[in-house]
Amino acid sequence: MQTIKVLYFASLRELIGTSETSIEATGPVGAAAVWKAVNPSVELPGSSLVAINQSYASLDSMVQPGDEVAFFPPVTGG
Amino acid sequence: MQTIKVLYFASLRELIGTSETSIEATGPVGAAAVWKAVNPSVELPGSSLVAINQSYASLDSMVQPGDEVAFFPPVTGG
Amino acid sequence: MTSLIRVQTDALEPWQEIAKFQTDNFNGHTDFGATATFVGTMRDLNEGDEVFEMTLEHYPAMTEKKLAEIVVEAESKWPLLHTLLMHRVGIIKPADPIVLVAVWSAHRAAAFDACRFLMEALKHQAPFWKKENLVSGQSRWIAKNTPGIS
Amino acid sequence: MTSLIRVQTDALEPWQEIAKFQTDNFNGHTDFGATATFVGTMRDLNEGDEVFEMTLEHYPAMTEKKLAEIVVEAESKWPLLHTLLMHRVGIIKPADPIVLVAVWSAHRAAAFDACRFLMEALKHQAPFWKKENLVSGQSRWIAKNTPGIS
């Protein structure tokens, strides 16, 4: 059993009310399923982006135990 | 009778050996004819540019008495 | 070849930073003929509303990784000699510089192209988010960037 | 709106000039979100030959007129707020900055496009000529510019 770290940024951080949480996992789990596991009652906003270990991924991508997964809105830097 | 000022720059200045000369004119004369009048024995190099009163012109353009006409090679600033 | 990437909460003085980067690393070098730079500065008006200040949030570990990736990508596409990339985070006030991109190359086409590429890649990929605090007292997250092509 | 065009024999310090132009004319303004700049610097190698120094000649009355025209043209094509254009003439040594173009606009697309347009227009239209004095002792006029599009 290993931890998957879950991060939220910007408007998603405010929507969830926290910047970080975690779940325990014994095997790979889809990014969408990670969201559902930690936020069972909140739908992920449609324009949201996902990163696994600081690289862009999709909701279908598999998150491994020990990974860091982040959910955030479209980026607006520069 | 009025003066037409003739200027040369860069390699054309060196070709002619002077930066400025002039001719007298009573009426309009083509830029090519101005060159011929002041440099009867030197052919204008093919890539040369012409400016009349500090604006680009062509060899067919008419130079008026009192005008300034300049002959120079392609520009290479910046 | 020198590349410097920096994300900072301190005020950014772009022209001083460019001059310093050049002096520190390659002053007097005769291999670069072209330097192209871009500076993005905070405006006090957005979508018709007066903006009092902005909060710039980022995802530090990913920002670092992503900015390094886009610099490597630019260096693979164009023959760049040096690259400087700086970005503010935290509280930003109107007229504050937010982002600086500067590239040095032998010729101008590469410098212009790479500078613009870096700026667009940064805006579309680097995990920064802007929240506007309006003069009216309201605040809002900026939903998306303005287009980079007119 | 401020435009400054200057042709000078003195050394050109581009980053200081940009900072000074901004401080003197529109420091703290909140209407520009984008500044794009280009600096052209003398290299010591051209077409395989080592260049010792360069002589930059121009046609003063026409240079002034032509540079003013291209700034007006850029201002008619893009919503520019400020434009700075500086060019060296006389004796130039390797690593010396030769030309500086800087534009300020509300958004980045206009700033990038206008900066590049000004640079290309300057190179193709402004009556400057470069003569290279080679390390070998020979000297030669540069026949034409390198292309601006890669």
Short mmCIF file of N, CA and C in Angstrom, two decimals, chain C residues 2-105:
data_model
loop_
_atom_site.label_atom_id
_atom_site.label_comp_id
_atom_site.label_asym_id
_atom_site.label_seq_id
_atom_site.Cartn_x
_atom_site.Cartn_y
_atom_site.Cartn_z
N THR C 2 24.47 29.47 -22.03
CA THR C 2 23.95 29.70 -20.68
C THR C 2 22.43 29.81 -20.75
N SER C 3 21.75 29.10 -19.88
CA SER C 3 20.30 29.26 -19.73
C SER C 3 20.02 29.56 -18.27
N LEU C 4 19.16 30.53 -18.05
CA LEU C 4 18.76 30.84 -16.69
C LEU C 4 17.24 30.94 -16.64
N ILE C 5 16.66 30.17 -15.72
CA ILE C 5 15.21 30.18 -15.50
C ILE C 5 14.99 30.55 -14.05
N ARG C 6 14.16 31.54 -13.80
CA ARG C 6 13.92 31.92 -12.40
C ARG C 6 12.47 32.33 -12.19
N VAL C 7 11.89 31.79 -11.12
CA VAL C 7 10.54 32.18 -10.69
C VAL C 7 10.71 32.88 -9.36
N GLN C 8 10.16 34.08 -9.23
CA GLN C 8 10.46 34.87 -8.03
C GLN C 8 9.25 35.67 -7.54
N THR C 9 9.21 35.88 -6.21
CA THR C 9 8.18 36.75 -5.64
C THR C 9 8.65 38.21 -5.62
N ASP C 10 9.96 38.42 -5.67
CA ASP C 10 10.49 39.79 -5.67
C ASP C 10 10.12 40.51 -6.98
N ALA C 11 10.13 41.83 -6.92
CA ALA C 11 9.90 42.64 -8.12
C ALA C 11 10.92 42.28 -9.19
N LEU C 12 10.48 42.35 -10.44
CA LEU C 12 11.33 41.98 -11.57
C LEU C 12 11.68 43.26 -12.34
N GLU C 13 12.97 43.50 -12.50
CA GLU C 13 13.45 44.65 -13.28
C GLU C 13 14.05 44.12 -14.57
N PRO C 14 13.23 43.98 -15.63
CA PRO C 14 13.68 43.20 -16.79
C PRO C 14 14.95 43.71 -17.45
N TRP C 15 15.08 45.02 -17.64
CA TRP C 15 16.23 45.54 -18.39
C TRP C 15 17.52 45.39 -17.60
N GLN C 16 17.40 45.57 -16.29
CA GLN C 16 18.56 45.31 -15.43
C GLN C 16 18.94 43.84 -15.44
N GLU C 17 17.93 42.97 -15.43
CA GLU C 17 18.20 41.53 -15.41
C GLU C 17 18.88 41.08 -16.70
N ILE C 18 18.41 41.60 -17.83
CA ILE C 18 19.02 41.23 -19.11
C ILE C 18 20.47 41.70 -19.14
N ALA C 19 20.69 42.96 -18.74
CA ALA C 19 22.05 43.51 -18.76
C ALA C 19 22.96 42.70 -17.83
N LYS C 20 22.44 42.34 -16.66
CA LYS C 20 23.24 41.59 -15.69
C LYS C 20 23.55 40.17 -16.19
N PHE C 21 22.54 39.52 -16.76
CA PHE C 21 22.74 38.16 -17.29
C PHE C 21 23.84 38.17 -18.36
N GLN C 22 23.79 39.19 -19.21
CA GLN C 22 24.78 39.31 -20.28
C GLN C 22 26.17 39.61 -19.70
N THR C 23 26.24 40.57 -18.79
CA THR C 23 27.52 40.94 -18.17
C THR C 23 28.12 39.76 -17.42
N ASP C 24 27.28 39.05 -16.68
CA ASP C 24 27.78 37.94 -15.86
C ASP C 24 28.26 36.76 -16.70
N ASN C 25 27.65 36.55 -17.85
CA ASN C 25 27.88 35.30 -18.55
C ASN C 25 28.58 35.39 -19.89
N PHE C 26 28.38 36.49 -20.63
CA PHE C 26 28.98 36.50 -21.98
C PHE C 26 29.20 37.92 -22.47
N ASN C 27 29.63 38.77 -21.59
CA ASN C 27 29.92 40.15 -22.00
C ASN C 27 31.09 40.16 -22.98
N GLY C 28 30.94 40.94 -24.05
CA GLY C 28 32.02 41.05 -25.02
C GLY C 28 32.09 39.89 -25.99
N HIS C 29 31.23 38.89 -25.82
CA HIS C 29 31.22 37.78 -26.78
C HIS C 29 30.84 38.31 -28.17
N THR C 30 31.39 37.67 -29.18
CA THR C 30 31.18 38.16 -30.54
C THR C 30 30.46 37.13 -31.40
N ASP C 31 29.81 36.15 -30.74
CA ASP C 31 29.14 35.10 -31.51
C ASP C 31 27.65 35.36 -31.70
N PHE C 32 27.07 36.25 -30.91
CA PHE C 32 25.63 36.51 -31.08
C PHE C 32 25.44 37.82 -31.84
N GLY C 33 24.60 37.76 -32.86
CA GLY C 33 24.30 38.97 -33.62
C GLY C 33 22.91 39.48 -33.32
N ALA C 34 22.12 38.69 -32.60
CA ALA C 34 20.70 39.01 -32.45
C ALA C 34 20.21 38.67 -31.05
N THR C 35 19.54 39.61 -30.42
CA THR C 35 18.90 39.40 -29.13
C THR C 35 17.43 39.81 -29.28
N ALA C 36 16.53 38.90 -28.99
CA ALA C 36 15.10 39.23 -29.01
C ALA C 36 14.55 39.05 -27.61
N THR C 37 13.78 40.01 -27.16
CA THR C 37 13.24 39.91 -25.80
C THR C 37 11.75 40.25 -25.79
N PHE C 38 11.08 39.72 -24.77
CA PHE C 38 9.68 40.07 -24.53
C PHE C 38 9.48 40.27 -23.04
N VAL C 39 8.75 41.31 -22.70
CA VAL C 39 8.38 41.56 -21.31
C VAL C 39 6.87 41.71 -21.23
N GLY C 40 6.25 40.96 -20.35
CA GLY C 40 4.81 41.10 -20.09
C GLY C 40 4.60 41.87 -18.80
N THR C 41 3.73 42.86 -18.84
CA THR C 41 3.55 43.78 -17.72
C THR C 41 2.09 43.80 -17.31
N MET C 42 1.82 43.96 -16.04
CA MET C 42 0.44 43.96 -15.57
C MET C 42 -0.29 45.24 -15.95
N ARG C 43 -1.44 45.09 -16.57
CA ARG C 43 -2.31 46.24 -16.88
C ARG C 43 -3.33 46.39 -15.74
N ASP C 44 -3.94 47.56 -15.66
CA ASP C 44 -4.91 47.76 -14.58
C ASP C 44 -6.35 47.68 -15.07
N LEU C 45 -6.51 47.20 -16.31
CA LEU C 45 -7.85 47.11 -16.87
C LEU C 45 -7.94 45.78 -17.58
N ASN C 46 -8.95 44.99 -17.27
CA ASN C 46 -9.15 43.72 -17.96
C ASN C 46 -10.63 43.47 -18.12
N GLU C 47 -11.03 43.17 -19.34
CA GLU C 47 -12.45 42.93 -19.65
C GLU C 47 -13.33 44.04 -19.09
N GLY C 48 -12.85 45.27 -19.18
CA GLY C 48 -13.66 46.42 -18.80
C GLY C 48 -13.65 46.74 -17.31
N ASP C 49 -12.96 45.94 -16.51
CA ASP C 49 -12.96 46.18 -15.06
C ASP C 49 -11.59 46.67 -14.58
N GLU C 50 -11.62 47.56 -13.62
CA GLU C 50 -10.38 48.06 -13.05
C GLU C 50 -9.81 47.05 -12.06
N VAL C 51 -8.55 46.71 -12.27
CA VAL C 51 -7.91 45.68 -11.45
C VAL C 51 -6.96 46.37 -10.46
N PHE C 52 -7.13 46.04 -9.20
CA PHE C 52 -6.37 46.65 -8.13
C PHE C 52 -5.03 45.94 -7.93
N GLU C 53 -5.08 44.62 -7.94
CA GLU C 53 -3.85 43.82 -7.86
C GLU C 53 -4.16 42.41 -8.35
N MET C 54 -3.12 41.63 -8.51
CA MET C 54 -3.29 40.28 -9.00
C MET C 54 -2.51 39.34 -8.09
N THR C 55 -3.03 38.12 -7.90
CA THR C 55 -2.28 37.08 -7.20
C THR C 55 -1.88 36.04 -8.22
N LEU C 56 -0.59 35.78 -8.32
CA LEU C 56 -0.11 34.79 -9.27
C LEU C 56 0.31 33.54 -8.52
N GLU C 57 -0.45 32.47 -8.75
CA GLU C 57 -0.19 31.18 -8.09
C GLU C 57 0.51 30.25 -9.08
N HIS C 58 1.31 29.34 -8.59
CA HIS C 58 1.89 28.34 -9.50
C HIS C 58 2.08 27.00 -8.78
N TYR C 59 2.52 26.02 -9.55
CA TYR C 59 2.74 24.64 -9.07
C TYR C 59 4.26 24.46 -9.16
N PRO C 60 4.97 24.82 -8.07
CA PRO C 60 6.42 25.01 -8.16
C PRO C 60 7.18 23.89 -8.85
N ALA C 61 6.98 22.63 -8.43
CA ALA C 61 7.76 21.54 -9.01
C ALA C 61 7.50 21.40 -10.50
N MET C 62 6.24 21.59 -10.91
CA MET C 62 5.91 21.44 -12.32
C MET C 62 6.36 22.65 -13.13
N THR C 63 6.27 23.83 -12.54
CA THR C 63 6.71 25.04 -13.23
C THR C 63 8.17 24.89 -13.65
N GLU C 64 8.97 24.51 -12.68
CA GLU C 64 10.40 24.34 -12.91
C GLU C 64 10.66 23.35 -14.05
N LYS C 65 9.97 22.20 -13.96
CA LYS C 65 10.15 21.14 -14.95
C LYS C 65 9.68 21.60 -16.34
N LYS C 66 8.52 22.22 -16.37
CA LYS C 66 7.94 22.62 -17.65
C LYS C 66 8.75 23.73 -18.30
N LEU C 67 9.19 24.71 -17.53
CA LEU C 67 9.99 25.80 -18.12
C LEU C 67 11.30 25.24 -18.66
N ALA C 68 11.92 24.33 -17.93
CA ALA C 68 13.15 23.72 -18.42
C ALA C 68 12.89 22.97 -19.72
N GLU C 69 11.75 22.28 -19.80
CA GLU C 69 11.40 21.53 -21.02
C GLU C 69 11.23 22.46 -22.22
N ILE C 70 10.55 23.58 -22.02
CA ILE C 70 10.31 24.44 -23.19
C ILE C 70 11.61 25.13 -23.62
N VAL C 71 12.50 25.39 -22.69
CA VAL C 71 13.80 25.95 -23.09
C VAL C 71 14.58 24.92 -23.90
N VAL C 72 14.58 23.67 -23.44
CA VAL C 72 15.25 22.59 -24.20
C VAL C 72 14.62 22.45 -25.58
N GLU C 73 13.29 22.54 -25.64
CA GLU C 73 12.61 22.42 -26.93
C GLU C 73 13.03 23.56 -27.87
N ALA C 74 13.07 24.78 -27.35
CA ALA C 74 13.49 25.93 -28.17
C ALA C 74 14.93 25.74 -28.65
N GLU C 75 15.78 25.27 -27.76
CA GLU C 75 17.19 25.07 -28.12
C GLU C 75 17.35 23.98 -29.18
N SER C 76 16.39 23.04 -29.22
CA SER C 76 16.48 21.99 -30.24
C SER C 76 15.94 22.48 -31.58
N LYS C 77 15.06 23.47 -31.54
CA LYS C 77 14.46 23.98 -32.79
C LYS C 77 15.32 25.06 -33.44
N TRP C 78 16.01 25.87 -32.63
CA TRP C 78 16.78 26.99 -33.17
C TRP C 78 18.18 26.99 -32.57
N PRO C 79 19.15 27.53 -33.30
CA PRO C 79 20.52 27.58 -32.79
C PRO C 79 20.69 28.73 -31.79
N LEU C 80 20.20 28.51 -30.58
CA LEU C 80 20.26 29.57 -29.56
C LEU C 80 21.60 29.50 -28.83
N LEU C 81 22.09 30.66 -28.46
CA LEU C 81 23.34 30.74 -27.69
C LEU C 81 23.06 30.89 -26.20
N HIS C 82 22.06 31.69 -25.85
CA HIS C 82 21.74 31.91 -24.43
C HIS C 82 20.24 32.17 -24.31
N THR C 83 19.69 31.76 -23.18
CA THR C 83 18.25 31.96 -22.95
C THR C 83 18.03 32.40 -21.51
N LEU C 84 17.19 33.39 -21.35
CA LEU C 84 16.83 33.91 -20.03
C LEU C 84 15.31 33.91 -19.92
N LEU C 85 14.80 33.34 -18.82
CA LEU C 85 13.35 33.24 -18.65
C LEU C 85 13.04 33.51 -17.18
N MET C 86 12.29 34.57 -16.92
CA MET C 86 11.96 34.90 -15.53
C MET C 86 10.47 35.17 -15.41
N HIS C 87 9.90 34.78 -14.26
CA HIS C 87 8.45 34.94 -14.06
C HIS C 87 8.18 35.31 -12.60
N ARG C 88 7.32 36.29 -12.42
CA ARG C 88 6.88 36.66 -11.08
C ARG C 88 5.78 35.73 -10.59
N VAL C 89 5.74 35.54 -9.27
CA VAL C 89 4.56 34.94 -8.62
C VAL C 89 4.25 35.77 -7.38
N GLY C 90 3.11 35.49 -6.75
CA GLY C 90 2.71 36.24 -5.55
C GLY C 90 1.84 37.43 -5.90
N ILE C 91 1.96 38.48 -5.12
CA ILE C 91 1.12 39.67 -5.30
C ILE C 91 1.76 40.58 -6.35
N ILE C 92 0.99 40.91 -7.39
CA ILE C 92 1.49 41.75 -8.49
C ILE C 92 0.62 43.00 -8.56
N LYS C 93 1.25 44.14 -8.75
CA LYS C 93 0.52 45.41 -8.86
C LYS C 93 0.56 45.90 -10.31
N PRO C 94 -0.42 46.70 -10.72
CA PRO C 94 -0.39 47.26 -12.07
C PRO C 94 0.96 47.93 -12.36
N ALA C 95 1.43 47.79 -13.58
CA ALA C 95 2.72 48.30 -14.08
C ALA C 95 3.90 47.42 -13.66
N ASP C 96 3.67 46.38 -12.86
CA ASP C 96 4.75 45.45 -12.53
C ASP C 96 5.04 44.52 -13.71
N PRO C 97 6.30 44.35 -14.07
CA PRO C 97 6.64 43.30 -15.04
C PRO C 97 6.34 41.92 -14.43
N ILE C 98 5.75 41.04 -15.24
CA ILE C 98 5.36 39.69 -14.79
C ILE C 98 6.29 38.64 -15.37
N VAL C 99 6.62 38.80 -16.64
CA VAL C 99 7.40 37.76 -17.32
C VAL C 99 8.45 38.40 -18.23
N LEU C 100 9.57 37.74 -18.34
CA LEU C 100 10.66 38.19 -19.20
C LEU C 100 11.20 36.98 -19.96
N VAL C 101 11.27 37.10 -21.27
CA VAL C 101 11.91 36.09 -22.11
C VAL C 101 12.97 36.80 -22.94
N ALA C 102 14.19 36.30 -22.96
CA ALA C 102 15.24 36.88 -23.80
C ALA C 102 16.07 35.76 -24.39
N VAL C 103 16.34 35.86 -25.69
CA VAL C 103 17.18 34.85 -26.35
C VAL C 103 18.25 35.53 -27.19
N TRP C 104 19.39 34.87 -27.25
CA TRP C 104 20.54 35.35 -28.02
C TRP C 104 20.88 34.30 -29.07
N SER C 105 21.04 34.74 -30.31
CA SER C 105 21.39 33.81 -31.38
C SER C 105 22.32 34.53 -32.38
#
